[in-house]
Coordinates of C-alpha atoms in Angstrom, one line a residue:
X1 CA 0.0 0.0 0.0
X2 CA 2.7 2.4 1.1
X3 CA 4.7 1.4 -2.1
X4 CA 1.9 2.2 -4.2
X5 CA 1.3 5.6 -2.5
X6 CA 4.6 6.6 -3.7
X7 CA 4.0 5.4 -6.6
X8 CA 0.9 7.4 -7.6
X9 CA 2.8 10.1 -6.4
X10 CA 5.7 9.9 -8.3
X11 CA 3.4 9.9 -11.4
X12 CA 1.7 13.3 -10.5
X13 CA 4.5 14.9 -10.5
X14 CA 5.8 13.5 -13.4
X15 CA 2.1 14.4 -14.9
X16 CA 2.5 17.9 -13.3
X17 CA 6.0 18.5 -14.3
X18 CA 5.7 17.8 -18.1
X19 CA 1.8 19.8 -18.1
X20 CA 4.6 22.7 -16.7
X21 CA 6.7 22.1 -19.4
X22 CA 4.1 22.7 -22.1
X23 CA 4.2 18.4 -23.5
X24 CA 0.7 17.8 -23.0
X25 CA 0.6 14.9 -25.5
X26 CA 3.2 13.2 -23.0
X27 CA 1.1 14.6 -20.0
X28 CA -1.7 12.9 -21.2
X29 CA 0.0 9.1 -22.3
X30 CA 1.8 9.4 -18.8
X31 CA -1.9 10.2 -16.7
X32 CA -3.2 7.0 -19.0
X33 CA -0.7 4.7 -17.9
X34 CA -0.8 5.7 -14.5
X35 CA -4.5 5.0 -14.2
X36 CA -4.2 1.5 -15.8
X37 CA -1.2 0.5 -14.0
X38 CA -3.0 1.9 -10.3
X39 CA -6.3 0.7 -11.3
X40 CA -6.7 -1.1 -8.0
X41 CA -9.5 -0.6 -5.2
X42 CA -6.5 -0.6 -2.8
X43 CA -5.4 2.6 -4.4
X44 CA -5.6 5.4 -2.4
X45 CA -9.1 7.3 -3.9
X46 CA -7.7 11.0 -3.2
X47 CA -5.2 10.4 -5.2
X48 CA -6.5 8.8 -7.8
X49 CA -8.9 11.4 -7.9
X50 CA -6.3 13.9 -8.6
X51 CA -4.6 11.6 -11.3
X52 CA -8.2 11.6 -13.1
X53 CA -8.4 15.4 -12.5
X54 CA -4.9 15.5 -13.9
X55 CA -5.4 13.4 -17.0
X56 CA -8.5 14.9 -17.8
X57 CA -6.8 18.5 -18.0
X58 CA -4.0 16.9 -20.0
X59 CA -6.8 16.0 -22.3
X60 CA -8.5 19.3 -22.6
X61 CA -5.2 20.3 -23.7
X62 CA -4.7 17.7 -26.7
X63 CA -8.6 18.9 -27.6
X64 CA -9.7 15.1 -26.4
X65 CA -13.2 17.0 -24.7
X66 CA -14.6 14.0 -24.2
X67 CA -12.2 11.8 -22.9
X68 CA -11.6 15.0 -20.9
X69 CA -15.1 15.0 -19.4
X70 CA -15.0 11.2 -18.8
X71 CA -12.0 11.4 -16.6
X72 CA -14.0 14.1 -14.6
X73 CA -17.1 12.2 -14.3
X74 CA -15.2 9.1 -12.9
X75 CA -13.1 11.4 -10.8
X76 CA -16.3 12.7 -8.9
X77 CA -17.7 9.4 -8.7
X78 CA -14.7 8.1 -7.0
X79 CA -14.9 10.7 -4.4
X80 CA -18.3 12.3 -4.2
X81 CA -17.8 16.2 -3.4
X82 CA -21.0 15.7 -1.1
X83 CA -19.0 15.4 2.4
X84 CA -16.2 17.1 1.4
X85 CA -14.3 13.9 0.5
X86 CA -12.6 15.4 -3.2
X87 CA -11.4 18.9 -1.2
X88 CA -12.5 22.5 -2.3
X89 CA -9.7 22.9 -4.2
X90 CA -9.4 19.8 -5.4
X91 CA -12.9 20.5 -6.7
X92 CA -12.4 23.8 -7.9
X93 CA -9.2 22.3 -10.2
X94 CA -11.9 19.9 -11.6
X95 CA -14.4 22.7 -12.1
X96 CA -12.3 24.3 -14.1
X97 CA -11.2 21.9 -16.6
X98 CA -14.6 21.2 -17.2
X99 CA -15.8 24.8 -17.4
X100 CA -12.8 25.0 -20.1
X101 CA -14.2 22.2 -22.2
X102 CA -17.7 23.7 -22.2
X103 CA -16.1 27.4 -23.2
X104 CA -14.2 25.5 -26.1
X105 CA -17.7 24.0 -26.8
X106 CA -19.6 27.4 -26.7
X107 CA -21.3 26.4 -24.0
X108 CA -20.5 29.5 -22.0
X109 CA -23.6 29.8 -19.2
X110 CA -22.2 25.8 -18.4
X111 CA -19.1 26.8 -18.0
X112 CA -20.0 29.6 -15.4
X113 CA -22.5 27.2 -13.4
X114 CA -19.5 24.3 -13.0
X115 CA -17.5 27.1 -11.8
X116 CA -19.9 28.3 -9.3
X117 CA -20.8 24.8 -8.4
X118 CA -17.0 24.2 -6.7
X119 CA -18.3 26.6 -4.1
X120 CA -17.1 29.7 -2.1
X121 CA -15.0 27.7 0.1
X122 CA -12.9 26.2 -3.2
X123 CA -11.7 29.5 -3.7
X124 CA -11.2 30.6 -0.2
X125 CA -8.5 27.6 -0.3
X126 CA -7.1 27.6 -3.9
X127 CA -3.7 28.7 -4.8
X128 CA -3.6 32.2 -7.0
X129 CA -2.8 30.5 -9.8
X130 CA -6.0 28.6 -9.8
X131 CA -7.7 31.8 -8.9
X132 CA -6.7 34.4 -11.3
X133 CA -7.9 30.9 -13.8
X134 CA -11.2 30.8 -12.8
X135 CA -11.5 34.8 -13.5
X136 CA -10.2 34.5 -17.0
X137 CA -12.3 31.4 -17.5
X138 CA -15.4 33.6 -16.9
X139 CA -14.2 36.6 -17.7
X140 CA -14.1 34.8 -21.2
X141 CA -17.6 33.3 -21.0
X142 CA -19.1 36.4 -19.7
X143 CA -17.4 38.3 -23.0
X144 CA -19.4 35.8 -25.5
X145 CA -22.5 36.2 -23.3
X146 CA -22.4 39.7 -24.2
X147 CA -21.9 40.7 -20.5
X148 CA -18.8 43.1 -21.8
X149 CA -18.7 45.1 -18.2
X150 CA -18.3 42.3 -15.9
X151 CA -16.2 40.4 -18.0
X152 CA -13.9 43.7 -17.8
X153 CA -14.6 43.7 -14.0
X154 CA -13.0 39.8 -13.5
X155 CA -10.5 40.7 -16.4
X156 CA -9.1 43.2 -14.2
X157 CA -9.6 41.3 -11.0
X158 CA -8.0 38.6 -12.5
X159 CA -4.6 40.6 -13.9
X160 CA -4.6 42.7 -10.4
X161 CA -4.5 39.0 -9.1
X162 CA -1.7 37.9 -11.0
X163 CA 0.7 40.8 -10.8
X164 CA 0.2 39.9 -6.9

């Protein structure tokens, strides 16, 4: 069990390290092997959530959408947000790869609601980074909903954000 702890976490960073480097292709193929070689039930759920979460943004970026959305789904059902159990942030990171595959589908109002739906408390506890995402995200939808002040408003927000 401990072995395979380290294991899994071994392959997030590798997964995080090459997402950092810009190879998403080699993101994704790394995320996929991960989650066939720790397929177990003895496998930690957290973390397998966060290898789902992980592949599934990996896949946004190689324009799979769907395979992106599947990867979601299954990480949610492995660790239902009801309780708690997946983590604000943990949910917010989720939230947002799927609001990004609804933007890129023109689904724009989606988008916003799976933003929302990570909660007030995801952002109380997410890292800038993920922040000042989330604000471009809708900042974007809000633009092609024709909502051109407030997508300024979380424009700015979201530059003031990042210069911090």
């Amino acid at each position: 069990m401990r072995e395979e702890k380290a294991a899994i976490a071994q392959h997030l960073h590798l997964i995080e390290t090459l997402h950092g480097r810009g190879a998403y292709r080699d993101s994704y193929e790394c995320a996929k092997a991960a989650l066939v070689e720790h397929s177990a039930a003895s496998a930690d759920p957290r973390a397998m959530a966060r290898l789902r979460i992980l592949a599934a943004k990996s896949a946004y970026y190689v324009g799979a959408f769907d395979e992106s959305i599947a990867l979601l789904d299954e990480a949610g059902a492995t660790l239902p947000r009801s309780g708690g159990a997946m983590g604000p942030a943990l949910a917010l990171e989720a939230a947002l790869v799927r609001a990004n595959v609804l933007r890129r589908r023109g689904r724009f109002a989606d988008a916003i609601a799976a933003i929302d739906a990570a909660g007030a408390d995801a952002s109380a506890e997410a890292a800038p980074a993920l922040l000042v995402e989330r604000l471009l995200i809708e900042r974007a939808c809000r633009f092609y909903l024709n909502e051109t002040r407030r997508a300024e408003e979380l424009l700015e927000a979201g530059l003031g954000l990042a210069l911090h």
